[in-house]
Coordinates of C-alpha atoms and ligand atoms in Angstrom, one line a residue:
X1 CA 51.3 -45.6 -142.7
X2 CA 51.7 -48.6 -140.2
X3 CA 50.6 -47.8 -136.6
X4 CA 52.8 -48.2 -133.7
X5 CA 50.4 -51.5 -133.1
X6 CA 51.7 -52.2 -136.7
X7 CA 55.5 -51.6 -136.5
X8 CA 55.6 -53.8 -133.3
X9 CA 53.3 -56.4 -134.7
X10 CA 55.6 -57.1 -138.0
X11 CA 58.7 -56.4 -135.8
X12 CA 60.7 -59.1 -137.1
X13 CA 59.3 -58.5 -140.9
X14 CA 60.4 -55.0 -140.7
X15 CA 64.0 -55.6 -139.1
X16 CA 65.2 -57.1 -142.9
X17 CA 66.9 -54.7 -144.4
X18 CA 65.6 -55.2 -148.5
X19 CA 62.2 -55.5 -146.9
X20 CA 61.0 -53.0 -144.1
X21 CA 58.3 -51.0 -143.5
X22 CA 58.3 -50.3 -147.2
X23 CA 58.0 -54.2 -147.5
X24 CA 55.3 -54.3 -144.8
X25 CA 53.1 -51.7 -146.1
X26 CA 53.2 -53.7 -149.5
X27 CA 52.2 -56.6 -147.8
X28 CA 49.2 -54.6 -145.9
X29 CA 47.9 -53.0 -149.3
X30 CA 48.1 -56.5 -150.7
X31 CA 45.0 -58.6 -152.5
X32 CA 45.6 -62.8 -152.4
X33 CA 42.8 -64.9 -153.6
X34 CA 43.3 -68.4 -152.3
X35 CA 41.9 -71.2 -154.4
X36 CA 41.3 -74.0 -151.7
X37 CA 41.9 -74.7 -148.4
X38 CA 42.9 -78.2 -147.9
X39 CA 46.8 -79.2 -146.6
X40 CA 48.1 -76.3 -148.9
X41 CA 45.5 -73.6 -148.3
X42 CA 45.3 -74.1 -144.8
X43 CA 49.5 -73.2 -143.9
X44 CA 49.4 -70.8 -147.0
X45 CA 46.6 -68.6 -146.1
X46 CA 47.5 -69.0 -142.7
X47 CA 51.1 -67.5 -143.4
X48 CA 49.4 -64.7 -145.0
X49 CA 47.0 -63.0 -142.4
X50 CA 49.8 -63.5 -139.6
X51 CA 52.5 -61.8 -142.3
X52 CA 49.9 -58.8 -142.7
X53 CA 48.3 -59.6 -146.0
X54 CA 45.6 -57.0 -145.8
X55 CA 43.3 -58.5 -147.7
X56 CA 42.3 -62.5 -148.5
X57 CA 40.0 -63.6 -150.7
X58 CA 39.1 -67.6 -149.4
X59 CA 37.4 -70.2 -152.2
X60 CA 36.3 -73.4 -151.4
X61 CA 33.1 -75.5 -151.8
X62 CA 33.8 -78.4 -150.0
X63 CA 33.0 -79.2 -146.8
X64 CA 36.0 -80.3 -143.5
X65 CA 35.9 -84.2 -143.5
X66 CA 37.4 -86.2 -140.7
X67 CA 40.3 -87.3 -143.1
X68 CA 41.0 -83.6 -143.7
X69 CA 42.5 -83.3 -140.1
X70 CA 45.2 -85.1 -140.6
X71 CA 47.0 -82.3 -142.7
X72 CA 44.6 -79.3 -143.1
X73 CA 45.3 -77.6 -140.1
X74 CA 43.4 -74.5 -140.0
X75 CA 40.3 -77.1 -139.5
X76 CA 39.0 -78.7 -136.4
X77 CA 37.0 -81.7 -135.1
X78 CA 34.6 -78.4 -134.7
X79 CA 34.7 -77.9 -138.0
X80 CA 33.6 -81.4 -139.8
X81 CA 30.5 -80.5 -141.9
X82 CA 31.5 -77.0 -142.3
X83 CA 32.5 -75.2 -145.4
X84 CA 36.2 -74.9 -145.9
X85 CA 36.4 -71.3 -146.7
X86 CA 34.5 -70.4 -143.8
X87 CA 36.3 -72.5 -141.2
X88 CA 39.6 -71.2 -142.5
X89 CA 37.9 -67.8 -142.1
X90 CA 37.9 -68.2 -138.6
X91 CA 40.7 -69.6 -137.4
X92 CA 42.6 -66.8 -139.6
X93 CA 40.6 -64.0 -137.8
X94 CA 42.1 -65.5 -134.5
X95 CA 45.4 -65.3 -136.1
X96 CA 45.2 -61.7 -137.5
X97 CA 41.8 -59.9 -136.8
X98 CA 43.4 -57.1 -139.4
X99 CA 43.7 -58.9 -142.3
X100 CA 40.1 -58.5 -144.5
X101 CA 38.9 -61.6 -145.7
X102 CA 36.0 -62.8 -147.6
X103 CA 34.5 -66.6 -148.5
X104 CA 33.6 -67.8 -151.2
X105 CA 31.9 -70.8 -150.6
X106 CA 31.2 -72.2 -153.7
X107 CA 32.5 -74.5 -156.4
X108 CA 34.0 -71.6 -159.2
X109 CA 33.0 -71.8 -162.5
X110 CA 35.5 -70.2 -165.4
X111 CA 33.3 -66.9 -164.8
X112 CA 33.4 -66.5 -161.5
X113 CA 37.0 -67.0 -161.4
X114 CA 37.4 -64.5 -163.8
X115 CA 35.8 -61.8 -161.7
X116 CA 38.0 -63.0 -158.2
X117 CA 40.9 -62.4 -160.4
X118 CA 40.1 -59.4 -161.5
X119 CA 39.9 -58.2 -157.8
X120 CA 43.9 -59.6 -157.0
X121 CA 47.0 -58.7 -157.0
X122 CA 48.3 -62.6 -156.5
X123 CA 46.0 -65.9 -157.3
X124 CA 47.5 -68.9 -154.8
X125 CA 46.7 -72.3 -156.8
X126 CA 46.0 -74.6 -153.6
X127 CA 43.7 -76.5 -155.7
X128 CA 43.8 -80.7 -156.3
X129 CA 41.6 -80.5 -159.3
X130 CA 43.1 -80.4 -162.7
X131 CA 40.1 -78.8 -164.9
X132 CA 40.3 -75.7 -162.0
X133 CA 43.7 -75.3 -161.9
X134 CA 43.8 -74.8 -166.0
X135 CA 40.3 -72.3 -166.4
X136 CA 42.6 -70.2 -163.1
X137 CA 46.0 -70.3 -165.4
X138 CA 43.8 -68.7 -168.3
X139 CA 41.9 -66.1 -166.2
X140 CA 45.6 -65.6 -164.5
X141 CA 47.0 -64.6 -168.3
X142 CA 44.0 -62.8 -169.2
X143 CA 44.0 -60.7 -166.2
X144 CA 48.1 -60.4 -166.2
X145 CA 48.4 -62.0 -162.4
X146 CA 51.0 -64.1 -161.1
X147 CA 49.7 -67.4 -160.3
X148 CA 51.3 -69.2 -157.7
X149 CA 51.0 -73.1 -158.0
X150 CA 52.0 -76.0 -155.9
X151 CA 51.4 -79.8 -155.7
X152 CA 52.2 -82.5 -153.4
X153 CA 51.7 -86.5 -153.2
X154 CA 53.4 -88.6 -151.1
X155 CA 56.5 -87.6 -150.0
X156 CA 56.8 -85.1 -153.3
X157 CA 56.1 -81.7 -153.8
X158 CA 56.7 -79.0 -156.5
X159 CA 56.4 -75.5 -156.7
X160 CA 56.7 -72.9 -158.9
X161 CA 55.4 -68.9 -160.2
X162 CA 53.4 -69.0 -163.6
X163 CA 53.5 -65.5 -164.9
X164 CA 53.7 -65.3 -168.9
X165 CA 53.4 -61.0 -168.6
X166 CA 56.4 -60.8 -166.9
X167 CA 58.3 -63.7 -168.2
X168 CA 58.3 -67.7 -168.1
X169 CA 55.8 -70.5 -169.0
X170 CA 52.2 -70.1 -168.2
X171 CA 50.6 -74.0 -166.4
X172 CA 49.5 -75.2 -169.7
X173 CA 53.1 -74.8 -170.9
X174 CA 54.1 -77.6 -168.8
X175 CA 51.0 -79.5 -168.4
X176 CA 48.9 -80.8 -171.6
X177 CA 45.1 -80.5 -170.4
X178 CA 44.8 -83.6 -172.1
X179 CA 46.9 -86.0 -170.1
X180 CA 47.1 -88.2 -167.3
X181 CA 48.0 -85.9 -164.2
X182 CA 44.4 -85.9 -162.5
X183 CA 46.2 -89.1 -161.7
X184 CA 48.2 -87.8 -158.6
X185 CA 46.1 -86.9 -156.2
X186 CA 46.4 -87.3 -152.5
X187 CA 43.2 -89.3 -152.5
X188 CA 44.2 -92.1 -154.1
X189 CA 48.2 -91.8 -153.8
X190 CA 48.4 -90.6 -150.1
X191 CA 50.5 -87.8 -148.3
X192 CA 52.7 -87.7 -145.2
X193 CA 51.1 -84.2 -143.4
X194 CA 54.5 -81.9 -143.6
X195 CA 54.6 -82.2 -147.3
X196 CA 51.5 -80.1 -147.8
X197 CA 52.6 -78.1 -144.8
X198 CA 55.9 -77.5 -146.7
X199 CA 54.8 -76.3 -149.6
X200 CA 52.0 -74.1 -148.8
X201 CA 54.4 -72.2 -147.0
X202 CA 56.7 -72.1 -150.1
X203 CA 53.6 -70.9 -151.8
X204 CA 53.0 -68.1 -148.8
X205 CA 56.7 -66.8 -149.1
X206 CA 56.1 -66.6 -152.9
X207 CA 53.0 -64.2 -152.5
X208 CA 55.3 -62.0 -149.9
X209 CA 58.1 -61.6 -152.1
X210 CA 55.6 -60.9 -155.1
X211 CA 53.5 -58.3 -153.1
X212 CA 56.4 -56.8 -151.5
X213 CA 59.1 -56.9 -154.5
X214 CA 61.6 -58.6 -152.1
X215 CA 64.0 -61.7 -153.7
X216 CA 63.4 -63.2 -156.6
X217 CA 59.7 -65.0 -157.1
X218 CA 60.8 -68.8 -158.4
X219 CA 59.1 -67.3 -162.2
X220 CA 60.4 -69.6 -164.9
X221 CA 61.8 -72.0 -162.4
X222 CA 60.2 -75.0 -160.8
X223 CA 61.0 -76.0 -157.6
X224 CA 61.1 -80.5 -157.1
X225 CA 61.8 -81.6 -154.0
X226 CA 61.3 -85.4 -152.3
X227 CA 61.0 -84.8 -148.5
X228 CA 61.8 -88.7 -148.1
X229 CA 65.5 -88.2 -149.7
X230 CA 65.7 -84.1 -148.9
X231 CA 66.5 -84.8 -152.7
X232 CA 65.8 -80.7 -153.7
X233 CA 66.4 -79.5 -157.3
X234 CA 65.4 -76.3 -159.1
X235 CA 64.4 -77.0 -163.0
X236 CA 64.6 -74.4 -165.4
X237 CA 61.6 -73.7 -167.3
X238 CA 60.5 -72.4 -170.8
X239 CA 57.6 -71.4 -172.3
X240 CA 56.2 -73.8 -174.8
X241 CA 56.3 -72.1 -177.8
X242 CA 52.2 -72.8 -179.4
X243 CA 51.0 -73.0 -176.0
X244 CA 47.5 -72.5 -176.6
X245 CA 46.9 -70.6 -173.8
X246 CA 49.8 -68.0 -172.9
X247 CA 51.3 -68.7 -176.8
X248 CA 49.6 -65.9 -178.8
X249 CA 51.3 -63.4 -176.8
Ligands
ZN1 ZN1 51.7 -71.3 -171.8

């Protein structure tokens, strides 16, 4: 049950009519681990607590460097030398003392993202590193929950819901572990600070409709979109059939 606190709080959540208080109260008994907290952490976790995500779970082992600042904007000049997860931590209890969070502030191996899996309803992929975002699509499958994933570089930005137990492609389907794609990374190719902005919160309103059962999560579709052209177009997507990963199934 929400309080009165509550009801007035998510005021404007609760006035939808497919969403309401039943909506809310999904949200509120709701489990996200975010994986990162760099341009598209920061806006997607951020999004979360002030939406009433109960519970957050925040991993990151890097530490807030001035060329973070431009873009990652739950960090601070404050913040340069601290951990990620634990900076985000803070500026998200300002946002939403309610929402339950823990940090994780360590690199994850494929074990220990096992276990913070285990623990959520919704995995957020906010990650820029290729090996972590494949060892989080397997313990996604393995644990049967949705994974959220987004990427962005330069002007670009795509966006889609991996989740082979309910239907669609797993990550591997689309991206061959083997290949070239550590390649686009903002490091080395740029990106203009609303792009991230953008699509972390496309990534937050995917983790509402998947805690809260409200729309249709963008499973088996994969959202492109160029910010430079407002070029914006929604690719259907397949599973690959001999995927090695969701393809036994
Ligand atoms: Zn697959």
């Amino acid at each position: 049950m929400l309080s009165d606190t509550q009801l007035l709080r998510y005021n404007r959540q609760i006035l939808i009519n497919d969403f309401d208080v039943d909506g809310q109260e999904k949200l509120r008994a709701g489990r996200v681990l975010v994986v990162g907290l760099g341009g598209l952490g920061c806006p997607a976790a951020m999004y979360l607590a002030v939406a009433g995500v109960g519970q957050l779970l925040l991993a990151d082992g890097d530490v807030v460097e001035l060329s973070n600042l431009q873009r990652q904007i739950a960090h601070t000049d404050a913040d340069i030398g601290e951990n990620k997860a634990r900076s985000a931590a803070a500026t998200l209890k300002l946002l939403n003392s309610e929402t339950a969070i823990d940090v994780i502030d360590e690199h994850l191996d494929a074990a220990t993202l096992s276990a913070l899996v285990s623990r959520v309803d919704v995995v957020l992929d906010a990650t820029d590193n290729y090996p972590i975002r494949f060892a989080l699509n397997r313990a996604c499958i393995a644990a049967g929950v949705p994974l959220v994933s987004a990427a962005a570089v330069r002007s670009e930005g795509q966006l889609s819901v991996f989740d082979p137990a309910r239907g669609g492609p797993c990550y591997r389907c689309l991206y061959d572990e083997s290949g070239d794609a550590g390649a686009l990374s903002c490091s080395e190719s740029g990106v203009l600070a609303p792009v991230v902005g953008t699509f972390g919160t496309l990534q937050a309103m995917e983790v509402l409709k998947l805690l809260s059962g409200y729309g249709e999560p963008l499973r088996g579709r994969l959202l492109v979109m160029d910010l430079r052209s407002m070029d914006i177009r929604t690719l259907t997507l397949a599973p690959r059939p001999g995927c090695p990963d969701c393809g036994q199934r």
